[in-house]
């Protein structure tokens, strides 16, 4: 921001985000971005389609992969704290131009994942309305439900960040408690031979079908890896967390550990709930509402309705988290680029109102455009989640390369040399996941990589062509408060 005409130095000081969050707030933000309850509403089904009764292995390998990727984020966050998250982490390690491109990729990822989760809110909330008899099955218009949810998200986003993190935490804890209860009841009933269809406990839920190769396992692990999308969200609170170089890394570790345990419990419950025999596996792989199906069988219709409700609440938390994550990354990009005007303004509560509005308008346009094209809610959900995932993986890849360079190739190593294998394995995992999302896909999915490529090309051209932009970015991300 430019100085006022009267030259008052205090007034000339730029607006700053409020540094008021603790490790629990940062972890809650990451968990909210992941939305584990909402993520497990459909992704376990995809894994079952590839691995059958052994769908649990998709999440075992995903936890390993996310832990490898998380290593770079944890290590870099111990040295760099900035609201731009990947933008600053990559900018400090690979240069300001690469950082600007990575930040654009992350902003795109959050905005498009937010679009997908907004559509998915409508998918599950409309199921609730149908189960309660308020609307007939399939008659509710998904776009109106999605737009109401988006309006609520915008209203909450203008609150203090502490309020937002508390909402995210409450939403996910309530949902996780109910899904955990369902999973435990399922395991207990099948273990005692009281499954609804005569299911009994079997370790076959850890058995891989004959002939399953490494490629199939890795392909199924993509679903588990997608379920973790957004785990790095705490890094975008680098300027709002007290002692961020200690608390952000802790928050990232807590997020991966806690969410990983939840995913394993939930997928085991789903696999055992449907049954590990051929009929059960077929039903699981074809399920459109696993929470509702299993809750209705094991706990009754009321719990079925309640679990679909908490799934929609969890998805609401994802949209709330992605809007605020995108807003903070976008704010950092615009602020550091020296863009003037209200788009890079903060409210008195410390909310980046300009970029919250921009992000929300983008989601609105994407969702309405999808509906005008006649796209169903399930397709709209997966289209935008896939686009966002590709963008997110690009950002992860750049951050991982930056971590390797920063830790092991920039002067004295900042970690034991043997640990250099970790980011290398992480990069291989990311590369394979990107490969599975862009090669051999059909329908509209084959165009999605080109959308992200176009975004990256535009960002590259902008940061290369705008005079002084790269140098302004370099100066901003190298502030003394962010230095080692």
Short mmCIF file of C-alpha atoms in Angstrom, two decimals:
data_model
loop_
_atom_site.label_atom_id
_atom_site.label_comp_id
_atom_site.label_asym_id
_atom_site.label_seq_id
_atom_site.Cartn_x
_atom_site.Cartn_y
_atom_site.Cartn_z
CA UNK A 1 0.00 0.00 0.00
CA UNK A 2 1.29 3.49 -0.80
CA UNK A 3 1.98 6.02 1.95
CA UNK A 4 -0.63 8.70 2.66
CA UNK A 5 -0.02 12.27 1.55
CA UNK A 6 0.68 13.51 5.07
CA UNK A 7 3.68 11.23 5.35
CA UNK A 8 2.57 9.75 8.68
CA UNK A 9 4.78 6.69 9.07
CA UNK A 10 2.43 4.81 11.35
CA UNK A 11 -0.41 5.26 8.93
CA UNK A 12 1.85 4.18 6.08
CA UNK A 13 2.45 0.80 7.65
CA UNK A 14 0.80 -1.95 5.58
CA UNK A 15 -2.13 -3.86 6.94
CA UNK A 16 -1.10 -7.11 8.56
CA UNK A 17 -2.77 -10.38 9.33
CA UNK A 18 -3.30 -11.02 13.04
CA UNK A 19 -0.85 -13.38 14.70
CA UNK A 20 -3.16 -15.08 17.21
CA UNK A 21 -3.47 -18.80 16.43
CA UNK A 22 -2.15 -21.83 18.32
CA UNK A 23 -1.14 -25.28 17.10
CA UNK A 24 -4.68 -26.61 17.58
CA UNK A 25 -6.05 -23.83 15.36
CA UNK A 26 -3.51 -24.54 12.63
CA UNK A 27 -4.18 -28.28 12.78
CA UNK A 28 -7.94 -27.65 12.71
CA UNK A 29 -7.50 -25.57 9.54
CA UNK A 30 -5.65 -28.41 7.80
CA UNK A 31 -8.19 -30.98 8.97
CA UNK A 32 -11.01 -28.75 7.76
CA UNK A 33 -9.39 -28.44 4.34
CA UNK A 34 -9.13 -32.23 4.13
CA UNK A 35 -12.67 -32.76 5.41
CA UNK A 36 -12.00 -36.41 6.31
CA UNK A 37 -15.66 -37.28 6.93
CA UNK A 38 -16.71 -35.86 3.57
CA UNK A 39 -13.69 -37.36 1.82
CA UNK A 40 -14.55 -40.86 3.01
CA UNK A 41 -18.13 -40.47 1.79
CA UNK A 42 -17.06 -41.52 -1.72
CA UNK A 43 -13.30 -42.16 -2.06
CA UNK A 44 -13.37 -45.54 -0.31
CA UNK A 45 -15.79 -46.68 -3.01
CA UNK A 46 -13.24 -45.83 -5.71
CA UNK A 47 -10.53 -47.81 -3.93
CA UNK A 48 -12.88 -50.79 -3.59
CA UNK A 49 -13.47 -50.72 -7.34
CA UNK A 50 -9.78 -51.46 -7.89
CA UNK A 51 -8.74 -53.51 -4.86
CA UNK A 52 -12.00 -55.19 -3.88
CA UNK A 53 -11.95 -56.40 -0.29
CA UNK A 54 -8.40 -55.07 0.07
CA UNK A 55 -9.45 -51.42 -0.33
CA UNK A 56 -7.84 -50.67 3.04
CA UNK A 57 -4.42 -51.00 1.42
CA UNK A 58 -5.15 -47.95 -0.75
CA UNK A 59 -5.18 -45.84 2.41
CA UNK A 60 -2.19 -47.59 3.98
CA UNK A 61 -0.08 -46.71 0.95
CA UNK A 62 -1.62 -43.24 0.79
CA UNK A 63 -0.60 -42.53 4.39
CA UNK A 64 2.94 -43.57 3.49
CA UNK A 65 2.91 -41.32 0.43
CA UNK A 66 1.47 -38.32 2.26
CA UNK A 67 4.02 -38.78 5.03
CA UNK A 68 6.79 -38.61 2.42
CA UNK A 69 5.32 -35.46 0.88
CA UNK A 70 4.66 -34.00 4.31
CA UNK A 71 8.34 -34.31 5.18
CA UNK A 72 9.21 -31.45 2.84
CA UNK A 73 6.44 -29.22 4.15
CA UNK A 74 7.39 -29.89 7.78
CA UNK A 75 11.07 -29.18 7.18
CA UNK A 76 10.49 -26.02 5.15
CA UNK A 77 7.93 -24.70 7.64
CA UNK A 78 10.60 -24.86 10.32
CA UNK A 79 12.51 -22.18 8.39
CA UNK A 80 9.86 -20.23 6.44
CA UNK A 81 6.57 -18.76 7.68
CA UNK A 82 4.35 -16.88 5.23
CA UNK A 83 0.64 -16.73 4.48
CA UNK A 84 1.37 -17.72 0.87
CA UNK A 85 2.13 -21.32 1.87
CA UNK A 86 3.60 -23.08 -1.20
CA UNK A 87 4.10 -19.71 -2.88
CA UNK A 88 6.65 -18.65 -0.26
CA UNK A 89 8.11 -22.13 0.33
CA UNK A 90 8.90 -22.53 -3.36
CA UNK A 91 9.81 -18.85 -3.83
CA UNK A 92 12.46 -19.03 -1.12
CA UNK A 93 13.91 -22.30 -2.40
CA UNK A 94 13.53 -22.24 -6.19
CA UNK A 95 13.24 -18.51 -6.84
CA UNK A 96 10.46 -15.90 -7.01
CA UNK A 97 9.24 -16.83 -10.49
CA UNK A 98 8.79 -20.47 -9.53
CA UNK A 99 7.16 -19.35 -6.28
CA UNK A 100 4.64 -17.17 -8.12
CA UNK A 101 3.72 -20.08 -10.43
CA UNK A 102 3.42 -22.49 -7.49
CA UNK A 103 1.24 -20.01 -5.60
CA UNK A 104 -1.03 -19.65 -8.62
CA UNK A 105 -1.31 -23.45 -8.83
CA UNK A 106 -2.24 -23.63 -5.14
CA UNK A 107 -4.83 -20.85 -5.45
CA UNK A 108 -6.33 -22.67 -8.44
CA UNK A 109 -6.38 -25.94 -6.52
CA UNK A 110 -8.20 -24.47 -3.54
CA UNK A 111 -10.76 -22.61 -5.69
CA UNK A 112 -11.59 -25.66 -7.83
CA UNK A 113 -11.64 -28.13 -4.93
CA UNK A 114 -13.95 -25.65 -3.20
CA UNK A 115 -16.24 -25.81 -6.24
CA UNK A 116 -16.33 -29.60 -6.14
CA UNK A 117 -17.00 -29.73 -2.41
CA UNK A 118 -19.77 -27.12 -2.76
CA UNK A 119 -21.51 -29.34 -5.33
CA UNK A 120 -20.98 -32.36 -3.07
CA UNK A 121 -22.64 -30.52 -0.16
CA UNK A 122 -25.76 -30.45 -2.31
CA UNK A 123 -25.38 -34.14 -3.16
CA UNK A 124 -25.51 -35.25 0.47
CA UNK A 125 -27.78 -32.57 1.90
CA UNK A 126 -30.39 -33.31 -0.77
CA UNK A 127 -30.17 -36.97 0.25
CA UNK A 128 -31.07 -35.87 3.76
CA UNK A 129 -34.06 -33.91 2.47
CA UNK A 130 -35.16 -36.94 0.49
CA UNK A 131 -34.74 -39.31 3.46
CA UNK A 132 -36.87 -36.98 5.59
CA UNK A 133 -39.56 -36.95 2.93
CA UNK A 134 -39.24 -33.20 2.36
CA UNK A 135 -38.48 -33.69 -1.34
CA UNK A 136 -38.87 -36.64 -3.66
CA UNK A 137 -35.71 -38.57 -4.52
CA UNK A 138 -33.72 -36.85 -7.25
CA UNK A 139 -36.08 -33.87 -7.55
CA UNK A 140 -34.12 -31.31 -5.51
CA UNK A 141 -32.11 -28.88 -7.66
CA UNK A 142 -28.48 -29.18 -6.58
CA UNK A 143 -27.36 -25.72 -7.67
CA UNK A 144 -29.72 -23.92 -5.25
CA UNK A 145 -28.50 -25.96 -2.29
CA UNK A 146 -24.91 -25.31 -3.36
CA UNK A 147 -25.47 -21.56 -3.64
CA UNK A 148 -27.06 -21.31 -0.19
CA UNK A 149 -24.04 -23.15 1.23
CA UNK A 150 -21.67 -20.76 -0.58
CA UNK A 151 -23.44 -17.71 0.84
CA UNK A 152 -23.04 -19.12 4.35
CA UNK A 153 -19.37 -19.82 3.67
CA UNK A 154 -18.76 -16.22 2.59
CA UNK A 155 -20.53 -14.86 5.68
CA UNK A 156 -18.43 -17.02 8.00
CA UNK A 157 -15.22 -16.25 6.10
CA UNK A 158 -15.48 -12.61 7.11
CA UNK A 159 -15.17 -13.63 10.76
CA UNK A 160 -11.92 -13.74 12.69
CA UNK A 161 -9.69 -16.64 11.70
CA UNK A 162 -10.00 -18.07 15.23
CA UNK A 163 -13.76 -18.36 14.72
CA UNK A 164 -13.22 -20.13 11.40
CA UNK A 165 -10.77 -22.67 12.81
CA UNK A 166 -13.14 -23.41 15.71
CA UNK A 167 -16.00 -24.01 13.27
CA UNK A 168 -13.83 -26.32 11.18
CA UNK A 169 -12.77 -28.26 14.26
CA UNK A 170 -16.34 -28.64 15.58
CA UNK A 171 -17.67 -29.73 12.18
CA UNK A 172 -15.05 -32.42 11.74
CA UNK A 173 -15.04 -33.66 15.35
CA UNK A 174 -18.81 -34.15 15.31
CA UNK A 175 -18.71 -35.99 12.02
CA UNK A 176 -15.66 -38.07 12.92
CA UNK A 177 -17.28 -39.14 16.19
CA UNK A 178 -20.35 -40.46 14.39
CA UNK A 179 -18.39 -42.17 11.61
CA UNK A 180 -16.07 -43.64 14.24
CA UNK A 181 -19.09 -44.93 16.17
CA UNK A 182 -20.50 -46.51 13.02
CA UNK A 183 -17.17 -48.16 12.22
CA UNK A 184 -16.79 -49.55 15.74
CA UNK A 185 -20.36 -50.89 15.74
CA UNK A 186 -19.78 -52.54 12.38
CA UNK A 187 -16.55 -54.19 13.52
CA UNK A 188 -18.14 -55.32 16.80
CA UNK A 189 -21.23 -56.78 15.13
CA UNK A 190 -19.35 -58.70 12.45
CA UNK A 191 -16.81 -59.88 15.03
CA UNK A 192 -19.63 -61.39 17.10
CA UNK A 193 -21.38 -62.85 14.05
CA UNK A 194 -24.29 -60.41 14.08
CA UNK A 195 -23.82 -58.76 10.69
CA UNK A 196 -27.12 -57.88 8.94
CA UNK A 197 -26.47 -60.38 6.17
CA UNK A 198 -24.65 -62.96 8.24
CA UNK A 199 -21.24 -61.33 7.81
CA UNK A 200 -18.53 -62.46 10.17
CA UNK A 201 -15.20 -60.89 10.89
CA UNK A 202 -12.54 -61.79 8.35
CA UNK A 203 -9.00 -60.57 7.85
CA UNK A 204 -9.81 -60.65 4.14
CA UNK A 205 -10.34 -56.90 4.35
CA UNK A 206 -6.53 -56.82 4.21
CA UNK A 207 -6.37 -59.40 1.41
CA UNK A 208 -5.50 -58.33 -2.11
CA UNK A 209 -7.24 -60.07 -5.02
CA UNK A 210 -5.12 -62.62 -6.87
CA UNK A 211 -2.95 -61.07 -9.55
CA UNK A 212 -2.99 -57.58 -8.06
CA UNK A 213 0.16 -55.80 -9.15
CA UNK A 214 2.07 -52.85 -7.77
CA UNK A 215 0.53 -50.63 -10.45
CA UNK A 216 -2.99 -51.50 -9.35
CA UNK A 217 -2.16 -50.88 -5.69
CA UNK A 218 -0.54 -47.56 -6.53
CA UNK A 219 -3.52 -46.64 -8.72
CA UNK A 220 -5.91 -47.35 -5.88
CA UNK A 221 -3.68 -45.38 -3.51
CA UNK A 222 -4.53 -42.34 -5.61
CA UNK A 223 -7.99 -42.33 -3.98
CA UNK A 224 -6.40 -42.36 -0.54
CA UNK A 225 -3.95 -39.66 -1.54
CA UNK A 226 -6.80 -37.49 -2.85
CA UNK A 227 -8.52 -37.91 0.50
CA UNK A 228 -5.55 -36.13 2.12
CA UNK A 229 -5.66 -33.17 -0.29
CA UNK A 230 -5.30 -29.99 1.74
CA UNK A 231 -3.18 -31.42 4.58
CA UNK A 232 -0.71 -28.59 3.97
CA UNK A 233 -3.36 -25.94 4.69
CA UNK A 234 -1.79 -24.94 8.03
CA UNK A 235 1.16 -23.51 6.10
CA UNK A 236 -1.09 -20.72 4.79
CA UNK A 237 -1.47 -19.51 8.41
CA UNK A 238 2.23 -18.70 8.72
CA UNK A 239 1.51 -15.03 9.44
CA UNK A 240 -1.42 -15.69 11.76
CA UNK A 241 0.08 -18.35 14.04
CA UNK A 242 2.10 -17.58 17.14
CA UNK A 243 5.60 -19.07 16.88
CA UNK A 244 4.80 -20.45 13.41
CA UNK A 245 8.15 -22.15 12.81
CA UNK A 246 7.41 -24.44 15.73
CA UNK A 247 3.62 -24.69 15.62
CA UNK A 248 3.03 -25.10 11.86
CA UNK A 249 5.30 -28.18 11.57
CA UNK A 250 3.61 -29.66 14.65
CA UNK A 251 0.18 -28.97 13.16
CA UNK A 252 1.15 -30.73 9.93
CA UNK A 253 2.36 -33.81 11.80
CA UNK A 254 -0.77 -33.91 13.96
CA UNK A 255 -2.99 -33.61 10.90
CA UNK A 256 -1.38 -36.50 9.02
CA UNK A 257 -1.38 -38.76 12.09
CA UNK A 258 -4.93 -38.07 13.28
CA UNK A 259 -6.55 -38.09 9.86
CA UNK A 260 -4.59 -41.20 8.89
CA UNK A 261 -5.95 -43.14 11.86
CA UNK A 262 -9.49 -41.96 11.06
CA UNK A 263 -9.19 -43.05 7.42
CA UNK A 264 -7.98 -46.54 8.40
CA UNK A 265 -10.85 -46.99 10.86
CA UNK A 266 -13.42 -45.72 8.37
CA UNK A 267 -12.24 -47.81 5.40
CA UNK A 268 -12.00 -50.95 7.55
CA UNK A 269 -15.55 -50.33 8.77
CA UNK A 270 -16.83 -49.84 5.22
CA UNK A 271 -15.09 -52.93 3.85
CA UNK A 272 -16.27 -55.16 6.70
CA UNK A 273 -19.71 -53.57 6.72
CA UNK A 274 -20.46 -54.50 3.15
CA UNK A 275 -18.71 -57.84 3.58
CA UNK A 276 -15.54 -59.25 2.05
CA UNK A 277 -17.34 -61.84 -0.09
CA UNK A 278 -18.01 -61.28 -3.82
CA UNK A 279 -21.50 -59.84 -3.27
CA UNK A 280 -20.32 -57.46 -0.55
CA UNK A 281 -17.36 -56.25 -2.59
CA UNK A 282 -19.62 -55.65 -5.59
CA UNK A 283 -22.07 -53.66 -3.45
CA UNK A 284 -19.26 -51.57 -1.92
CA UNK A 285 -17.69 -50.76 -5.29
CA UNK A 286 -21.07 -49.64 -6.67
CA UNK A 287 -22.22 -47.68 -3.60
CA UNK A 288 -23.34 -44.06 -4.04
CA UNK A 289 -24.06 -43.50 -0.36
CA UNK A 290 -21.88 -45.78 1.82
CA UNK A 291 -22.61 -43.86 5.04
CA UNK A 292 -26.35 -44.02 4.52
CA UNK A 293 -26.27 -47.67 3.39
CA UNK A 294 -24.22 -48.94 6.31
CA UNK A 295 -25.79 -46.76 8.98
CA UNK A 296 -29.24 -47.91 7.89
CA UNK A 297 -28.20 -51.57 8.13
CA UNK A 298 -26.24 -51.41 11.38
CA UNK A 299 -27.75 -48.54 13.38
CA UNK A 300 -31.12 -47.76 11.86
CA UNK A 301 -32.67 -45.18 9.55
CA UNK A 302 -32.23 -42.24 11.94
CA UNK A 303 -28.47 -42.73 12.00
CA UNK A 304 -28.47 -43.02 8.21
CA UNK A 305 -30.03 -39.57 7.96
CA UNK A 306 -27.70 -38.16 10.60
CA UNK A 307 -24.56 -39.49 8.89
CA UNK A 308 -25.56 -38.01 5.54
CA UNK A 309 -26.14 -34.74 7.39
CA UNK A 310 -22.69 -34.77 9.01
CA UNK A 311 -21.17 -35.68 5.63
CA UNK A 312 -22.72 -32.53 4.17
CA UNK A 313 -21.46 -30.52 7.18
CA UNK A 314 -17.96 -31.91 6.67
CA UNK A 315 -18.11 -30.92 3.01
CA UNK A 316 -19.26 -27.46 4.12
CA UNK A 317 -16.10 -27.34 6.22
CA UNK A 318 -14.02 -28.22 3.16
CA UNK A 319 -15.54 -25.33 1.22
CA UNK A 320 -15.02 -22.98 4.16
CA UNK A 321 -11.41 -24.10 4.45
CA UNK A 322 -10.64 -23.91 0.73
CA UNK A 323 -12.20 -20.46 0.34
CA UNK A 324 -10.10 -19.16 3.22
CA UNK A 325 -6.99 -20.99 2.08
CA UNK A 326 -7.33 -19.62 -1.45
CA UNK A 327 -8.09 -16.15 -0.10
CA UNK A 328 -4.89 -16.10 1.95
CA UNK A 329 -2.70 -17.40 -0.87
CA UNK A 330 -4.30 -14.94 -3.30
CA UNK A 331 -3.87 -12.10 -0.80
CA UNK A 332 -0.18 -12.93 -0.42
CA UNK A 333 0.35 -13.01 -4.19
CA UNK A 334 -1.40 -9.68 -4.75
CA UNK A 335 0.12 -7.97 -1.71
CA UNK A 336 3.64 -9.02 -2.55
CA UNK A 337 3.17 -8.11 -6.22
CA UNK A 338 2.21 -4.59 -5.12
CA UNK A 339 -1.34 -4.72 -6.55
CA UNK A 340 -3.26 -1.72 -5.14
CA UNK A 341 -6.93 -1.36 -4.34
CA UNK A 342 -9.61 -3.24 -2.39
CA UNK A 343 -8.76 -6.66 -3.81
CA UNK A 344 -5.72 -6.80 -1.49
CA UNK A 345 -7.46 -5.31 1.55
CA UNK A 346 -8.00 -6.73 5.03
CA UNK A 347 -11.02 -6.15 7.24
CA UNK A 348 -10.68 -4.90 10.82
CA UNK A 349 -10.98 -8.55 11.87
CA UNK A 350 -7.98 -9.48 9.74
CA UNK A 351 -9.89 -11.24 6.95
CA UNK A 352 -8.62 -10.78 3.37
CA UNK A 353 -12.03 -9.62 2.17
CA UNK A 354 -11.00 -8.81 -1.40
CA UNK A 355 -9.66 -12.27 -2.19
CA UNK A 356 -12.49 -13.96 -0.26
CA UNK A 357 -14.89 -12.23 -2.66
CA UNK A 358 -12.78 -13.12 -5.70
CA UNK A 359 -12.55 -16.79 -4.69
CA UNK A 360 -16.26 -17.01 -3.93
CA UNK A 361 -17.21 -15.39 -7.24
CA UNK A 362 -15.02 -17.89 -9.08
CA UNK A 363 -16.71 -20.81 -7.30
CA UNK A 364 -20.10 -19.26 -8.06
CA UNK A 365 -19.27 -18.93 -11.77
CA UNK A 366 -17.82 -22.45 -12.00
CA UNK A 367 -20.84 -24.01 -10.29
CA UNK A 368 -23.49 -22.06 -12.19
CA UNK A 369 -21.68 -22.65 -15.47
CA UNK A 370 -21.61 -26.37 -14.76
CA UNK A 371 -25.33 -26.42 -14.04
CA UNK A 372 -26.16 -24.40 -17.17
CA UNK A 373 -24.21 -27.03 -19.11
CA UNK A 374 -26.62 -29.62 -17.71
CA UNK A 375 -24.05 -31.46 -15.60
CA UNK A 376 -25.33 -33.69 -12.82
CA UNK A 377 -24.21 -33.11 -9.25
CA UNK A 378 -22.00 -36.22 -9.05
CA UNK A 379 -20.17 -35.40 -12.28
CA UNK A 380 -19.80 -31.75 -11.25
CA UNK A 381 -18.26 -32.90 -7.97
CA UNK A 382 -15.67 -35.16 -9.56
CA UNK A 383 -14.85 -32.81 -12.45
CA UNK A 384 -13.82 -29.96 -10.19
CA UNK A 385 -12.15 -32.16 -7.58
CA UNK A 386 -10.03 -33.71 -10.33
CA UNK A 387 -9.02 -30.33 -11.76
CA UNK A 388 -8.11 -29.14 -8.27
CA UNK A 389 -6.17 -32.28 -7.50
CA UNK A 390 -3.97 -31.92 -10.59
CA UNK A 391 -3.20 -28.30 -9.65
CA UNK A 392 -2.50 -29.30 -6.05
CA UNK A 393 -0.12 -32.06 -7.13
CA UNK A 394 1.83 -29.57 -9.24
CA UNK A 395 2.20 -27.34 -6.18
CA UNK A 396 3.25 -30.35 -4.07
CA UNK A 397 5.85 -31.37 -6.65
CA UNK A 398 7.38 -27.89 -6.75
CA UNK A 399 7.46 -27.70 -2.95
CA UNK A 400 9.13 -31.12 -2.75
CA UNK A 401 11.82 -30.14 -5.26
CA UNK A 402 12.34 -26.92 -3.31
CA UNK A 403 12.67 -28.83 -0.05
CA UNK A 404 15.31 -31.13 -1.55
CA UNK A 405 17.33 -28.20 -2.84
CA UNK A 406 16.98 -26.16 0.34
CA UNK A 407 17.81 -28.99 2.72
CA UNK A 408 20.61 -30.77 0.87
CA UNK A 409 22.02 -28.59 -1.94
CA UNK A 410 22.12 -25.08 -0.42
CA UNK A 411 25.31 -24.90 1.61
CA UNK A 412 25.57 -26.96 4.76
CA UNK A 413 22.85 -29.68 4.86
CA UNK A 414 19.97 -28.75 7.13
CA UNK A 415 18.98 -32.39 7.71
CA UNK A 416 20.90 -35.68 7.89
CA UNK A 417 22.06 -36.65 4.38
CA UNK A 418 20.37 -40.04 4.51
CA UNK A 419 17.03 -38.25 4.63
CA UNK A 420 17.59 -37.02 1.08
CA UNK A 421 15.86 -40.20 -0.08
CA UNK A 422 12.57 -39.01 1.47
CA UNK A 423 11.83 -36.10 -0.92
CA UNK A 424 13.03 -38.23 -3.83
CA UNK A 425 10.48 -40.93 -2.98
CA UNK A 426 7.86 -38.25 -2.38
CA UNK A 427 8.46 -36.77 -5.82
CA UNK A 428 8.14 -40.23 -7.39
CA UNK A 429 4.83 -40.73 -5.57
CA UNK A 430 3.52 -37.36 -6.74
CA UNK A 431 4.67 -37.98 -10.30
CA UNK A 432 2.86 -41.31 -10.42
CA UNK A 433 -0.30 -39.80 -8.99
CA UNK A 434 -0.22 -37.06 -11.64
CA UNK A 435 0.36 -39.75 -14.27
CA UNK A 436 -2.73 -41.67 -13.13
CA UNK A 437 -4.80 -38.49 -13.35
CA UNK A 438 -3.70 -37.37 -16.82
CA UNK A 439 -2.76 -40.46 -18.87
CA UNK A 440 -5.33 -42.85 -20.27
CA UNK A 441 -8.33 -40.91 -18.94
CA UNK A 442 -11.43 -40.43 -21.08
CA UNK A 443 -14.36 -38.07 -21.47
CA UNK A 444 -14.05 -34.53 -20.09
CA UNK A 445 -11.24 -35.70 -17.81
CA UNK A 446 -8.82 -35.77 -20.74
CA UNK A 447 -9.10 -31.97 -21.05
CA UNK A 448 -8.41 -31.16 -17.40
CA UNK A 449 -4.58 -31.36 -17.57
CA UNK A 450 -4.65 -28.76 -20.34
CA UNK A 451 -6.69 -26.42 -18.15
CA UNK A 452 -4.02 -26.55 -15.46
CA UNK A 453 -1.26 -26.29 -18.05
CA UNK A 454 -2.92 -23.13 -19.35
CA UNK A 455 -3.07 -21.65 -15.84
CA UNK A 456 0.62 -22.40 -15.30
CA UNK A 457 1.60 -20.90 -18.65
CA UNK A 458 -0.34 -17.70 -17.91
CA UNK A 459 1.29 -17.40 -14.47
CA UNK A 460 4.73 -17.97 -16.01
CA UNK A 461 4.15 -15.31 -18.66
CA UNK A 462 2.84 -12.79 -16.11
CA UNK A 463 5.75 -13.14 -13.69
CA UNK A 464 8.25 -13.01 -16.56
CA UNK A 465 6.67 -10.14 -18.48
CA UNK A 466 5.50 -7.70 -15.80
CA UNK A 467 8.41 -5.36 -15.08
CA UNK A 468 9.81 -5.71 -11.58
CA UNK A 469 7.27 -8.31 -10.46
CA UNK A 470 9.78 -11.08 -9.76
CA UNK A 471 12.01 -8.70 -7.82
CA UNK A 472 9.10 -7.42 -5.72
CA UNK A 473 8.15 -11.00 -4.91
CA UNK A 474 11.76 -11.80 -4.01
CA UNK A 475 11.90 -8.85 -1.64
CA UNK A 476 8.60 -9.65 0.07
CA UNK A 477 9.22 -13.34 0.71
CA UNK A 478 12.74 -12.58 1.98
CA UNK A 479 11.60 -10.31 4.81
CA UNK A 480 13.67 -10.55 8.02
CA UNK A 481 10.79 -12.21 9.85
CA UNK A 482 10.94 -15.09 7.41
CA UNK A 483 14.68 -15.52 7.29
CA UNK A 484 16.53 -18.28 9.08
#
